[in-house]
Each structure stands twice: as C-alpha cells, then as structure tokens.
Tab-separated table of C-alpha atoms in Angstrom:
chain	number	residue	atom	x	y	z
A	1	UNK	CA	-4.856	26.667	-10.753
A	2	UNK	CA	-7.067	29.767	-10.323
A	3	UNK	CA	-9.820	30.754	-7.868
A	4	UNK	CA	-12.707	33.101	-7.836
A	5	UNK	CA	-15.593	33.236	-5.460
A	6	UNK	CA	-19.043	34.858	-4.900
A	7	UNK	CA	-20.925	35.181	-1.613
A	8	UNK	CA	-24.653	35.386	-0.969
A	9	UNK	CA	-25.733	35.447	2.617
A	10	UNK	CA	-23.979	32.617	4.494
A	11	UNK	CA	-23.284	30.639	1.268
A	12	UNK	CA	-19.884	30.940	-0.468
A	13	UNK	CA	-19.367	29.467	-3.968
A	14	UNK	CA	-15.703	29.005	-4.885
A	15	UNK	CA	-14.891	28.396	-8.485
A	16	UNK	CA	-11.653	26.489	-8.997
A	17	UNK	CA	-10.057	25.897	-12.292
A	18	UNK	CA	-6.877	24.266	-13.686
A	19	UNK	CA	-5.193	21.269	-12.185
A	20	UNK	CA	-4.545	19.951	-8.632
A	21	UNK	CA	-1.781	17.453	-8.051
A	22	UNK	CA	1.030	16.650	-5.663
A	23	UNK	CA	2.969	19.766	-6.794
A	24	UNK	CA	0.351	22.397	-5.781
A	25	UNK	CA	-1.983	20.554	-3.358
A	26	UNK	CA	-0.954	22.605	-0.343
A	27	UNK	CA	-1.250	25.899	-2.336
A	28	UNK	CA	-4.743	24.702	-3.375
A	29	UNK	CA	-5.689	24.189	0.280
A	30	UNK	CA	-4.261	27.548	1.382
A	31	UNK	CA	-5.971	29.419	-1.508
A	32	UNK	CA	-9.250	27.643	-0.915
A	33	UNK	CA	-9.305	28.362	2.830
A	34	UNK	CA	-8.133	31.920	2.127
A	35	UNK	CA	-11.493	32.612	0.449
A	36	UNK	CA	-13.483	31.685	3.694
A	37	UNK	CA	-14.974	34.302	5.897
A	38	UNK	CA	-15.977	33.592	9.529
A	39	UNK	CA	-19.620	34.188	8.687
A	40	UNK	CA	-19.685	31.479	5.819
A	41	UNK	CA	-21.670	28.479	6.907
A	42	UNK	CA	-21.982	26.650	3.513
A	43	UNK	CA	-19.092	26.381	1.108
A	44	UNK	CA	-19.885	25.075	-2.360
A	45	UNK	CA	-16.830	24.313	-4.508
A	46	UNK	CA	-17.611	24.635	-8.136
A	47	UNK	CA	-15.293	22.340	-10.055
A	48	UNK	CA	-16.758	22.897	-13.634
A	49	UNK	CA	-13.424	24.292	-14.769
A	50	UNK	CA	-11.182	21.866	-12.930
A	51	UNK	CA	-9.411	19.726	-15.509
A	52	UNK	CA	-7.609	17.241	-13.241
A	53	UNK	CA	-7.338	16.307	-9.574
A	54	UNK	CA	-4.900	13.810	-8.207
A	55	UNK	CA	-5.069	11.746	-4.910
A	56	UNK	CA	-2.921	14.412	-3.320
A	57	UNK	CA	-5.732	16.916	-4.255
A	58	UNK	CA	-8.425	14.724	-2.790
A	59	UNK	CA	-6.468	14.658	0.430
A	60	UNK	CA	-6.380	18.379	0.924
A	61	UNK	CA	-10.144	18.644	0.063
A	62	UNK	CA	-10.736	16.060	2.671
A	63	UNK	CA	-8.694	18.287	5.127
A	64	UNK	CA	-10.764	21.352	4.299
A	65	UNK	CA	-13.959	19.345	4.685
A	66	UNK	CA	-12.946	18.031	8.096
A	67	UNK	CA	-11.920	21.447	9.267
A	68	UNK	CA	-15.232	22.897	8.329
A	69	UNK	CA	-17.070	19.982	9.812
A	70	UNK	CA	-15.469	20.691	13.139
A	71	UNK	CA	-16.820	24.228	13.007
A	72	UNK	CA	-20.244	22.796	12.048
A	73	UNK	CA	-19.948	24.202	8.545
A	74	UNK	CA	-20.350	22.247	5.318
A	75	UNK	CA	-18.387	21.731	2.179
A	76	UNK	CA	-20.054	20.354	-0.915
A	77	UNK	CA	-18.677	20.088	-4.576
A	78	UNK	CA	-20.599	20.390	-7.767
A	79	UNK	CA	-20.492	20.538	-11.536
A	80	UNK	CA	-17.647	18.101	-11.967
A	81	UNK	CA	-16.386	17.201	-15.413
A	82	UNK	CA	-16.583	13.492	-16.296
A	83	UNK	CA	-12.758	12.995	-15.595
A	84	UNK	CA	-12.914	14.563	-12.136
A	85	UNK	CA	-16.199	12.843	-11.447
A	86	UNK	CA	-14.577	9.456	-12.096
A	87	UNK	CA	-11.800	10.267	-9.791
A	88	UNK	CA	-14.485	10.926	-6.991
A	89	UNK	CA	-16.451	7.959	-7.855
A	90	UNK	CA	-13.545	5.435	-8.054
A	91	UNK	CA	-11.941	6.719	-4.812
A	92	UNK	CA	-15.226	6.570	-2.903
A	93	UNK	CA	-14.986	10.307	-2.052
A	94	UNK	CA	-18.503	10.813	-3.304
A	95	UNK	CA	-19.564	8.757	-0.358
A	96	UNK	CA	-17.779	11.146	2.012
A	97	UNK	CA	-18.134	14.614	0.489
A	98	UNK	CA	-21.697	15.748	-0.856
A	99	UNK	CA	-21.623	15.933	-4.631
A	100	UNK	CA	-24.207	17.841	-6.664
A	101	UNK	CA	-24.729	18.269	-10.494
A	102	UNK	CA	-24.891	22.002	-10.383
A	103	UNK	CA	-24.449	25.133	-8.172
A	104	UNK	CA	-28.216	25.562	-7.904
A	105	UNK	CA	-28.647	21.890	-6.738
A	106	UNK	CA	-25.918	22.399	-4.161
A	107	UNK	CA	-27.515	25.597	-2.822
A	108	UNK	CA	-30.799	23.674	-2.314
A	109	UNK	CA	-28.653	21.015	-0.719
B	1	UNK	CA	32.717	-9.035	3.693
B	2	UNK	CA	30.788	-7.499	6.581
B	3	UNK	CA	29.756	-9.608	9.599
B	4	UNK	CA	26.749	-11.749	9.198
B	5	UNK	CA	23.477	-10.491	10.462
B	6	UNK	CA	22.376	-12.144	13.702
B	7	UNK	CA	18.789	-13.275	14.140
B	8	UNK	CA	17.291	-14.252	17.466
B	9	UNK	CA	14.728	-17.037	17.128
B	10	UNK	CA	12.230	-17.203	20.064
B	11	UNK	CA	10.235	-20.385	20.249
B	12	UNK	CA	9.371	-22.870	22.861
B	13	UNK	CA	9.461	-25.729	20.439
B	14	UNK	CA	12.876	-27.478	20.856
B	15	UNK	CA	12.722	-29.025	17.277
B	16	UNK	CA	12.845	-25.727	15.639
B	17	UNK	CA	16.554	-25.002	16.391
B	18	UNK	CA	17.964	-27.912	14.454
B	19	UNK	CA	15.465	-27.544	11.734
B	20	UNK	CA	16.478	-23.867	11.075
B	21	UNK	CA	20.181	-24.597	11.325
B	22	UNK	CA	19.698	-27.298	8.750
B	23	UNK	CA	17.364	-25.537	6.349
B	24	UNK	CA	19.360	-22.247	6.483
B	25	UNK	CA	22.782	-23.947	6.488
B	26	UNK	CA	23.744	-22.352	3.048
B	27	UNK	CA	22.990	-18.880	4.302
B	28	UNK	CA	24.857	-19.561	7.552
B	29	UNK	CA	27.836	-20.918	5.624
B	30	UNK	CA	27.808	-18.066	3.237
B	31	UNK	CA	27.802	-15.642	6.408
B	32	UNK	CA	24.660	-13.978	5.158
B	33	UNK	CA	23.092	-14.444	8.582
B	34	UNK	CA	23.429	-16.492	11.697
B	35	UNK	CA	21.074	-17.590	14.378
B	36	UNK	CA	20.809	-17.477	18.214
B	37	UNK	CA	17.927	-19.062	20.097
B	38	UNK	CA	15.741	-18.440	23.122
B	39	UNK	CA	12.849	-20.515	24.408
B	40	UNK	CA	10.617	-17.707	25.810
B	41	UNK	CA	10.247	-13.887	25.955
B	42	UNK	CA	12.276	-13.726	29.267
B	43	UNK	CA	15.129	-15.561	27.855
B	44	UNK	CA	14.989	-13.486	24.643
B	45	UNK	CA	15.302	-10.134	26.616
B	46	UNK	CA	18.190	-11.562	28.515
B	47	UNK	CA	20.051	-12.511	25.214
B	48	UNK	CA	19.211	-9.158	23.622
B	49	UNK	CA	20.407	-7.216	26.629
B	50	UNK	CA	23.714	-9.328	26.732
B	51	UNK	CA	24.289	-9.062	22.947
B	52	UNK	CA	23.766	-5.733	21.269
B	53	UNK	CA	24.829	-7.230	17.878
B	54	UNK	CA	21.455	-8.908	17.367
B	55	UNK	CA	19.722	-7.400	14.366
B	56	UNK	CA	16.462	-9.111	13.999
B	57	UNK	CA	13.922	-11.127	16.088
B	58	UNK	CA	11.826	-13.929	14.776
B	59	UNK	CA	9.262	-14.789	17.451
B	60	UNK	CA	6.518	-17.161	18.107
B	61	UNK	CA	3.388	-15.871	19.932
B	62	UNK	CA	2.501	-18.546	22.354
B	63	UNK	CA	5.229	-19.282	24.805
B	64	UNK	CA	5.554	-19.841	28.553
B	65	UNK	CA	6.878	-17.086	31.016
B	66	UNK	CA	6.673	-14.209	28.429
B	67	UNK	CA	4.696	-14.602	25.186
B	68	UNK	CA	5.786	-13.074	21.801
B	69	UNK	CA	3.297	-10.196	21.973
B	70	UNK	CA	4.633	-8.947	25.376
B	71	UNK	CA	8.103	-9.422	23.962
B	72	UNK	CA	7.266	-7.240	20.988
B	73	UNK	CA	6.195	-4.467	23.429
B	74	UNK	CA	9.580	-4.623	25.237
B	75	UNK	CA	11.701	-4.453	22.070
B	76	UNK	CA	11.967	-0.721	21.531
B	77	UNK	CA	13.243	-0.302	25.109
B	78	UNK	CA	16.098	-2.679	24.315
B	79	UNK	CA	16.952	-1.303	20.821
B	80	UNK	CA	14.476	0.836	18.792
B	81	UNK	CA	16.114	-0.183	15.599
B	82	UNK	CA	15.435	-3.893	16.057
B	83	UNK	CA	13.031	-5.482	13.571
B	84	UNK	CA	10.753	-8.196	14.566
B	85	UNK	CA	8.931	-10.857	12.414
B	86	UNK	CA	6.220	-12.767	14.128
B	87	UNK	CA	5.249	-16.290	13.572
B	88	UNK	CA	1.501	-16.637	13.712
B	89	UNK	CA	-1.101	-19.439	13.419
B	90	UNK	CA	-3.016	-19.029	10.106
B	91	UNK	CA	-6.114	-17.053	10.692
B	92	UNK	CA	-5.214	-15.794	14.148
B	93	UNK	CA	-6.644	-12.300	13.605
B	94	UNK	CA	-6.680	-11.063	17.178
B	95	UNK	CA	-3.033	-11.774	17.762
B	96	UNK	CA	-1.958	-10.500	14.440
B	97	UNK	CA	-3.925	-7.228	14.983
B	98	UNK	CA	-2.158	-6.903	18.344
B	99	UNK	CA	1.187	-7.642	16.734
B	100	UNK	CA	0.707	-5.016	14.075
B	101	UNK	CA	-0.202	-2.470	16.735
B	102	UNK	CA	2.979	-3.286	18.526
B	103	UNK	CA	5.123	-2.668	15.564
B	104	UNK	CA	5.854	-6.076	14.088
B	105	UNK	CA	7.643	-5.570	10.808
B	106	UNK	CA	6.370	-8.716	9.041
B	107	UNK	CA	4.612	-12.058	9.547
B	108	UNK	CA	5.106	-15.673	8.558
B	109	UNK	CA	2.491	-18.339	9.276
B	110	UNK	CA	2.815	-21.797	10.710
B	111	UNK	CA	3.687	-24.337	9.588
B	112	UNK	CA	6.820	-22.441	8.442
B	113	UNK	CA	7.393	-22.488	4.758
B	114	UNK	CA	11.272	-22.047	4.664
B	115	UNK	CA	11.301	-20.469	1.194
B	116	UNK	CA	8.838	-17.866	2.387
B	117	UNK	CA	10.914	-17.390	5.607
B	118	UNK	CA	14.105	-16.787	3.654
B	119	UNK	CA	12.389	-14.127	1.486
B	120	UNK	CA	10.960	-12.463	4.643
B	121	UNK	CA	14.397	-12.454	6.296
B	122	UNK	CA	16.108	-11.110	3.201
B	123	UNK	CA	13.527	-8.379	2.956
B	124	UNK	CA	13.695	-7.432	6.653
B	125	UNK	CA	17.450	-7.202	6.617
B	126	UNK	CA	17.507	-5.199	3.386
B	127	UNK	CA	15.186	-2.801	5.104
B	128	UNK	CA	17.300	-2.755	8.142
B	129	UNK	CA	20.388	-1.897	6.146
B	130	UNK	CA	18.702	1.012	4.467
B	131	UNK	CA	17.271	2.092	7.714
B	132	UNK	CA	20.642	2.253	9.295
B	133	UNK	CA	22.019	4.053	6.422
B	134	UNK	CA	19.226	6.584	6.708
B	135	UNK	CA	19.982	7.000	10.401
B	136	UNK	CA	23.779	7.466	9.871
B	137	UNK	CA	23.121	9.967	7.191
B	138	UNK	CA	20.857	11.892	9.447
B	139	UNK	CA	23.632	12.054	11.996
B	140	UNK	CA	25.888	13.655	9.348
B	141	UNK	CA	22.979	16.166	8.440
B	142	UNK	CA	22.991	15.412	4.893
B	143	UNK	CA	20.827	17.503	2.584
B	144	UNK	CA	17.056	16.783	2.331
B	145	UNK	CA	17.322	15.522	-1.135
B	146	UNK	CA	19.761	12.888	-0.019
B	147	UNK	CA	17.292	11.767	2.677
B	148	UNK	CA	14.563	11.589	0.120
B	149	UNK	CA	16.624	9.254	-2.041
B	150	UNK	CA	17.424	7.054	0.941
B	151	UNK	CA	13.637	6.999	1.803
B	152	UNK	CA	13.130	5.919	-1.782
B	153	UNK	CA	15.485	3.123	-1.425
B	154	UNK	CA	13.954	2.111	1.734
B	155	UNK	CA	10.663	1.840	-0.001
B	156	UNK	CA	12.098	-0.174	-2.843
B	157	UNK	CA	13.651	-2.484	-0.352
B	158	UNK	CA	10.358	-3.866	0.849
B	159	UNK	CA	8.912	-4.618	-2.518
B	160	UNK	CA	9.058	-8.299	-3.101
B	161	UNK	CA	10.804	-9.833	-6.166
B	162	UNK	CA	8.240	-12.263	-7.416
B	163	UNK	CA	9.357	-15.497	-9.091
B	164	UNK	CA	7.868	-15.523	-12.641
B	165	UNK	CA	6.074	-18.802	-12.184
B	166	UNK	CA	4.769	-19.387	-8.559
B	167	UNK	CA	2.345	-21.818	-7.056
B	168	UNK	CA	0.730	-22.667	-10.382
B	169	UNK	CA	0.397	-19.096	-11.823
B	170	UNK	CA	2.533	-16.509	-13.585
B	171	UNK	CA	2.966	-13.232	-11.803
B	172	UNK	CA	4.996	-10.238	-12.642
B	173	UNK	CA	5.158	-6.814	-11.016
B	174	UNK	CA	7.118	-3.653	-11.171
B	175	UNK	CA	7.103	-0.198	-9.630
B	176	UNK	CA	8.822	2.722	-11.210
B	177	UNK	CA	9.005	5.482	-8.736
B	178	UNK	CA	8.776	9.173	-9.703
B	179	UNK	CA	11.683	11.342	-8.819
B	180	UNK	CA	10.765	11.752	-5.231
B	181	UNK	CA	9.842	8.976	-2.770
B	182	UNK	CA	6.127	8.167	-3.326
B	183	UNK	CA	3.651	5.811	-1.990
B	184	UNK	CA	2.917	3.047	-4.586
B	185	UNK	CA	3.512	-0.541	-3.598
B	186	UNK	CA	2.651	-4.006	-4.575
B	187	UNK	CA	2.837	-7.304	-2.583
B	188	UNK	CA	1.952	-10.905	-2.814
B	189	UNK	CA	1.457	-13.640	-0.148
B	190	UNK	CA	1.104	-17.322	-0.337
B	191	UNK	CA	-1.970	-18.302	1.736
B	192	UNK	CA	-2.325	-22.025	1.981
B	193	UNK	CA	-3.444	-23.111	-1.490
B	194	UNK	CA	-4.200	-19.614	-2.765
B	195	UNK	CA	-2.240	-16.386	-3.673
B	196	UNK	CA	-3.048	-12.966	-2.359
B	197	UNK	CA	-2.133	-9.828	-4.391
B	198	UNK	CA	-1.902	-6.232	-3.478
B	199	UNK	CA	-1.524	-3.164	-5.562
B	200	UNK	CA	-1.803	0.142	-3.677
B	201	UNK	CA	-1.203	3.902	-3.931
B	202	UNK	CA	-0.721	6.179	-1.015
B	203	UNK	CA	-1.973	9.795	-1.420
B	204	UNK	CA	0.747	12.317	-1.536
B	205	UNK	CA	4.534	11.995	-1.615
B	206	UNK	CA	7.618	12.380	0.396
B	207	UNK	CA	8.787	10.760	3.681
B	208	UNK	CA	5.395	10.907	5.445
B	209	UNK	CA	3.812	9.052	2.497
B	210	UNK	CA	6.439	6.448	2.558
B	211	UNK	CA	5.978	5.903	6.381
B	212	UNK	CA	2.245	5.594	5.824
B	213	UNK	CA	2.948	3.216	2.975
B	214	UNK	CA	5.013	0.977	5.284
B	215	UNK	CA	2.237	0.746	7.870
B	216	UNK	CA	-0.343	0.078	5.198
B	217	UNK	CA	1.701	-2.768	3.813
B	218	UNK	CA	2.131	-4.388	7.161
B	219	UNK	CA	-1.532	-3.978	7.911
B	220	UNK	CA	-2.455	-5.562	4.629
B	221	UNK	CA	-0.250	-8.482	4.994
B	222	UNK	CA	-1.412	-9.059	8.643
B	223	UNK	CA	-5.086	-8.864	7.562
B	224	UNK	CA	-4.488	-11.123	4.677
B	225	UNK	CA	-3.089	-13.705	6.885
B	226	UNK	CA	-5.906	-13.222	9.419
B	227	UNK	CA	-8.958	-13.241	7.401
B	228	UNK	CA	-9.826	-14.935	4.076
B	229	UNK	CA	-12.441	-12.907	2.194
B	230	UNK	CA	-10.848	-9.849	0.298
B	231	UNK	CA	-13.762	-7.596	1.437
B	232	UNK	CA	-12.981	-8.483	5.083
B	233	UNK	CA	-9.312	-7.907	4.566
B	234	UNK	CA	-9.934	-4.336	3.363
B	235	UNK	CA	-12.374	-3.780	6.094
B	236	UNK	CA	-9.746	-4.710	8.618
B	237	UNK	CA	-6.985	-2.559	7.102
B	238	UNK	CA	-9.235	0.397	6.932
B	239	UNK	CA	-10.155	0.049	10.570
B	240	UNK	CA	-6.370	-0.208	11.499
B	241	UNK	CA	-5.359	2.770	9.361
B	242	UNK	CA	-8.303	4.986	10.260
B	243	UNK	CA	-7.783	4.711	14.032
B	244	UNK	CA	-4.888	7.076	14.244
B	245	UNK	CA	-4.575	9.214	11.161
B	246	UNK	CA	-4.577	12.909	11.969
B	247	UNK	CA	-2.913	13.949	8.635
B	248	UNK	CA	-5.819	12.439	6.427
B	249	UNK	CA	-3.469	10.301	4.375
B	250	UNK	CA	-5.137	7.549	2.556
B	251	UNK	CA	-4.185	4.687	0.464
B	252	UNK	CA	-6.236	3.324	-2.497
B	253	UNK	CA	-5.797	-0.535	-2.991
B	254	UNK	CA	-7.044	-3.557	-4.694
B	255	UNK	CA	-6.623	-6.822	-2.957
B	256	UNK	CA	-7.104	-10.043	-4.946
B	257	UNK	CA	-7.116	-13.739	-4.016
B	258	UNK	CA	-6.375	-16.289	-6.655
B	259	UNK	CA	-6.968	-20.025	-6.530
B	260	UNK	CA	-4.535	-21.578	-9.106
B	261	UNK	CA	-6.548	-24.817	-9.105
B	262	UNK	CA	-10.015	-23.494	-9.903
B	263	UNK	CA	-8.913	-20.234	-11.563
B	264	UNK	CA	-11.204	-18.320	-9.353
B	265	UNK	CA	-10.078	-14.780	-8.721
B	266	UNK	CA	-11.896	-12.737	-5.991
B	267	UNK	CA	-11.029	-9.054	-5.521
B	268	UNK	CA	-11.998	-6.188	-3.472
B	269	UNK	CA	-11.353	-2.495	-4.268
B	270	UNK	CA	-10.716	0.415	-1.932
B	271	UNK	CA	-10.951	3.535	-4.067
B	272	UNK	CA	-8.747	2.135	-6.690
B	273	UNK	CA	-8.951	1.747	-10.386
B	274	UNK	CA	-10.549	-1.636	-11.250
B	275	UNK	CA	-8.301	-4.210	-13.047
B	276	UNK	CA	-8.389	-5.189	-16.626
B	277	UNK	CA	-9.069	-8.675	-17.782
B	278	UNK	CA	-7.386	-9.868	-21.018
B	279	UNK	CA	-8.854	-13.074	-22.471
B	280	UNK	CA	-6.650	-15.737	-24.085
B	281	UNK	CA	-8.137	-14.418	-27.418
B	282	UNK	CA	-7.148	-10.800	-26.773
B	283	UNK	CA	-10.410	-9.442	-25.640
B	284	UNK	CA	-10.077	-6.676	-23.105
B	285	UNK	CA	-12.712	-5.880	-20.443
B	286	UNK	CA	-12.608	-3.664	-17.351
B	287	UNK	CA	-13.630	-5.748	-14.389
B	288	UNK	CA	-16.473	-4.160	-12.271
B	289	UNK	CA	-15.575	-1.570	-9.571
B	290	UNK	CA	-16.661	-2.971	-6.208
B	291	UNK	CA	-18.151	-0.610	-3.593
B	292	UNK	CA	-15.788	0.910	-1.151
B	293	UNK	CA	-13.664	3.940	-0.013
B	294	UNK	CA	-9.934	4.618	-0.015
B	295	UNK	CA	-8.364	3.187	3.123
B	296	UNK	CA	-7.818	5.225	6.253
B	297	UNK	CA	-10.362	8.007	6.140
B	298	UNK	CA	-13.698	6.873	7.134
B	299	UNK	CA	-14.631	4.591	9.997
B	300	UNK	CA	-16.508	1.323	9.463
B	301	UNK	CA	-16.565	1.161	5.753
B	302	UNK	CA	-18.257	-1.904	4.275
B	303	UNK	CA	-16.372	-3.241	1.247
B	304	UNK	CA	-17.682	-5.561	-1.483
B	305	UNK	CA	-15.934	-8.128	-3.482
B	306	UNK	CA	-16.441	-9.598	-6.935
B	307	UNK	CA	-15.306	-13.008	-8.357
B	308	UNK	CA	-14.300	-14.063	-11.875
B	309	UNK	CA	-12.939	-17.369	-13.135
B	310	UNK	CA	-9.668	-16.996	-15.238
B	311	UNK	CA	-9.505	-19.572	-18.046
B	312	UNK	CA	-6.172	-20.789	-19.196
B	313	UNK	CA	-4.370	-18.033	-21.015
B	314	UNK	CA	-6.352	-15.301	-19.336
B	315	UNK	CA	-4.367	-12.335	-17.790
B	316	UNK	CA	-5.467	-9.790	-15.111
B	317	UNK	CA	-3.732	-6.473	-15.199
B	318	UNK	CA	-3.632	-4.492	-11.883
B	319	UNK	CA	-2.240	-0.996	-11.960
B	320	UNK	CA	-2.077	2.383	-10.214
B	321	UNK	CA	-3.100	5.693	-11.657
B	322	UNK	CA	0.462	6.394	-12.397
B	323	UNK	CA	-0.210	4.332	-15.572
B	324	UNK	CA	-3.452	5.950	-16.691
B	325	UNK	CA	-2.357	9.486	-15.614
B	326	UNK	CA	1.121	9.337	-17.048
B	327	UNK	CA	1.474	12.523	-19.094
B	328	UNK	CA	3.218	13.391	-22.317
B	329	UNK	CA	4.862	16.765	-23.157
B	330	UNK	CA	1.408	18.147	-24.380
B	331	UNK	CA	-0.162	17.344	-20.914
B	332	UNK	CA	-2.333	14.568	-22.351
B	333	UNK	CA	-3.088	11.603	-20.069
B	334	UNK	CA	-2.195	8.083	-21.130
B	335	UNK	CA	-5.742	7.022	-20.203
B	336	UNK	CA	-7.611	3.831	-20.043
B	337	UNK	CA	-8.166	3.645	-23.911
B	338	UNK	CA	-4.395	3.430	-24.458
B	339	UNK	CA	-3.989	0.953	-21.790
B	340	UNK	CA	-6.718	-1.170	-23.232
B	341	UNK	CA	-5.226	-0.836	-26.710
B	342	UNK	CA	-1.942	-2.401	-25.402
B	343	UNK	CA	-3.736	-5.807	-25.202
B	344	UNK	CA	-6.724	-5.518	-27.619
B	345	UNK	CA	-6.342	-8.377	-30.067
B	346	UNK	CA	-2.825	-8.889	-28.638
B	347	UNK	CA	-2.917	-11.378	-25.639
B	348	UNK	CA	0.269	-11.572	-23.701
B	349	UNK	CA	2.378	-14.644	-23.913
B	350	UNK	CA	3.344	-14.465	-20.229
B	351	UNK	CA	2.684	-12.264	-17.174
B	352	UNK	CA	6.113	-10.819	-17.514
B	353	UNK	CA	5.504	-9.907	-21.247
B	354	UNK	CA	2.220	-8.284	-20.151
B	355	UNK	CA	3.780	-5.963	-17.557
B	356	UNK	CA	6.763	-5.233	-19.750
B	357	UNK	CA	4.262	-4.250	-22.596
B	358	UNK	CA	2.568	-1.756	-20.219
B	359	UNK	CA	5.674	-0.121	-19.088
B	360	UNK	CA	7.040	0.116	-22.660
B	361	UNK	CA	3.866	1.836	-23.935
B	362	UNK	CA	3.754	4.237	-21.172
B	363	UNK	CA	7.470	5.062	-21.557
B	364	UNK	CA	6.987	5.607	-25.305
B	365	UNK	CA	3.908	7.836	-24.773
B	366	UNK	CA	5.464	9.854	-22.095
B	367	UNK	CA	8.663	10.652	-24.050
B	368	UNK	CA	10.758	13.218	-22.228
B	369	UNK	CA	7.904	14.452	-20.037
B	370	UNK	CA	8.716	14.490	-16.361
B	371	UNK	CA	7.276	11.432	-14.531
B	372	UNK	CA	5.140	12.932	-11.727
B	373	UNK	CA	3.705	9.849	-10.138
B	374	UNK	CA	4.880	6.319	-9.356
B	375	UNK	CA	3.932	3.762	-11.904
B	376	UNK	CA	3.036	0.296	-10.767
B	377	UNK	CA	1.624	-2.629	-12.656
B	378	UNK	CA	1.164	-6.212	-11.468
B	379	UNK	CA	-0.009	-8.888	-13.971
B	380	UNK	CA	-1.313	-12.427	-13.179
B	381	UNK	CA	-1.782	-14.952	-15.903
B	382	UNK	CA	-3.208	-18.420	-15.645
B	383	UNK	CA	-1.011	-20.741	-17.655
C-alpha cells in the first residue's frame, strides 16, 4: 500500500495503490488522513492503482468520509479498476460515496 | 458430570408446565437441564433473586402483573450473565423489536415447536458456557490471543447445526474461521411452512466484530420472525443496526425465504455477493443482485427482492467473499470463475455434496497460503 498526493487550490487528489484489507486497514486510514491539510475542502481518492479492497477497507473509507462530512468537506473516489468497482457496486457503497470515472470528472463533481 | 443447567420458564398458561416436563423428560433425566416455573414477571424476579443458580430465562411476553418485556429490562440488575429467550407470537414485530433492544438472546414462536425449542436451548446454553469461560479467563488475565480464541469459540457456538434434510429441502452450511475471530455467520429459521436462510459477513475482525455479529444475528432472527418479505426483513435489520453504530461497522448479508411446496425462493441482498443457481442439469447462473446497501451504515435504506422457482434437483449456493477472495501463495484470488467451474456440468447430488465441493476446491486452490478471511458456504437443494 502506497500513497502520493497532489494539491491544487482547495482540492487534494490522493493516489492510493496496492491492497487494503483487514491487516492494514487502520494504517490505510492513518496514511490517508495524514495527507489532509486543514485548507483542503475536496478530497479525491484516485484508486486507479488499487488492486484490492476488502470490507475492512471499505469501513475505514466510510470513517474518513464521515469525518470529512462533519467538517463540511467532501470525499469522492475515482478511476477504480473493475475488481474494486465490483466491490463498491455489490456492497452498495457507490450509493454512499460519490464515484467518478476519472480524476477530471471528480474535479468537476 | 456437572450440575444440570436450570431454566426458568415464565408463562401464565398453566398447561405449559406439564407439557414442557413431558416433552423435555429425556433432557431432564439425562441432567442436561432442569426447569423451574413462574406465572408472571413478578414471580420470576422473586425466583431469580432467591435462586442464583438459574442460568437461563424462557419468557412469554403477555402476562399479568409484569409482562415479559418489563422482565427483560430487569434481568441485568439481577444477574448480567443471564440469557433470555423470548416466546413471541408469529409476526409480532413491535414486541420483537422491543425485546431485541432489551437484549433478548433468542426467540421462539408460538405455538412452540419443541424440536426448535430444544435446539434454541442447546445453543443458548452452549453460548453461556463459552461466555462464562471467557469471563473466568479474563479474571485470570490471560493473554489477548487466548481471549481471541475464546471469542472465536463463542462465535462458533451460535452457528446452528442444520439437519441435512429438513422440512422438505436439503440444506448444508459450514463456516471455516480465519485464524482470528471474524464475523461470518449463517443461520436458518423455520417460519410456518417456509424456511428462512441467512449468510452474512461483518466488516473487520476481532472481538468488536464478533460482538457486532452477535447483535446482527439476533436482529436478523427477530426481524425474520416479525415480517415476511425478505426486503422488509433487511429494512428492519438495517434500521436496528444503524441506530447506534458509532464505529461504522457493517454487515453484508443475503436473506432468503424458501417455500418447499412450491419451490419458490425469494431473496434480498444487503451489499453481499449474489448467490449461484445450479440447475439439475449442471448449468450455473449467477442470480441477479438486488438493490441495497450493507447493513448498519445508512438510515432508511430501501431493499429489493427477487424470486426464482427451484425445480427438483436445483441447488442454490450462498457464500461469503471468503470463498471468492481466498488467495493462493501467488496472491491470486479464487474468484467467481473458479466457483462457477465447481458445478459447471457437474450438478451436486445433495446439498452436503455441494458445500463440501466448494470447501474442497477452495482448500486445494489456497494450498499452504494463510487463510485471511472466514469462509462460509450455505447450500440449499430442492430434492
């Protein structure tokens, strides 16, 4: 699991890669939230290089989204592979977290 | 031999006492458990206060002086380690919901099916035994790993053992836990002339997940007794679990209702993989996903349901992602294609053969790779 991020104005794009499951879900949450600055209003999580996410991974994503929501900030995800997209679709998480096909679409939100 | 467990039966119906003593005479003679009786909640509390050796309470809801729901509220004050099973009228959702909120461990419906009651008592007492062991171990400050293994046994103790042929259909289910305690479970209920089935997977692992699993299971059973349509069962359970869930745990589940006479299977899915249908001729299809969200995270979710008629020889395979996401040493996933291939052109001869085939194939595929998730499979076959 690796992270990189780029910031433009109040929008932060975080690129996550590797695998998220029960063994590293809480590290994933810490690393993800570690990239946030107080000025970030919109966080876009680019999952194009994420190979796998388990239900424990979905749970920490939900925690991050709810934390941001409380601060009137937003979290969206984009560019999922087919496998990760299936996990979102089957679990119904695509009805809770905004999903976009690409970073550009997510920016236009 | 240890002392028999003592069960307090609380019911204002005087005929129940001789009936229970008669129907449970084998268990009483074998000193598995014994019974004491009270006619209302007030008398029940008096007996509980006078006799600290009572292990379990089986209570009716409607009674004079003090009803079963009020009694349920008083139990933790008498002994927090008592377990209560509530006898409710079929379809009495309001009371069932209240009983769940007040910590009922399980439910049986009226008129009492004594086979079902025996199973429920055995399960409750097994849970109680594990719970007490966990408590005494905690007193001795055993290592965390030890507690985890006890939690795992606790979890196993509530999974029902299903007779291979029951109420006109074949059913088989198994759960193979990963090393640590996890959150998969399955259950089945006899509901008048139909059978209800659950396969579910709680997000995350460890003791909190197993606690969440316990409350999910009770909520599911209560809702299944209370309402008929699978989509309404999931709606109810989601509402229950979502009310007080600060840790954002959730459970994905599939709930199915089967009518053995007509072969009609109606299911509803909450964020879970859809089941497979294997026809008598060995054709495998994935049943449609119904709209819904994993249970416990979003308020007021509308679930949908789908119906399919099973022909004689048809098998339905319900599973958790521990099956499809089982990994081998090269980090490859077992996947839907391999699961489909288990049955493609190869229809199972029985529900048991079907679930054994799934576990066998997953085991062979995974080889020596560490099992990272619970693996659960429930199969239902129309004979």
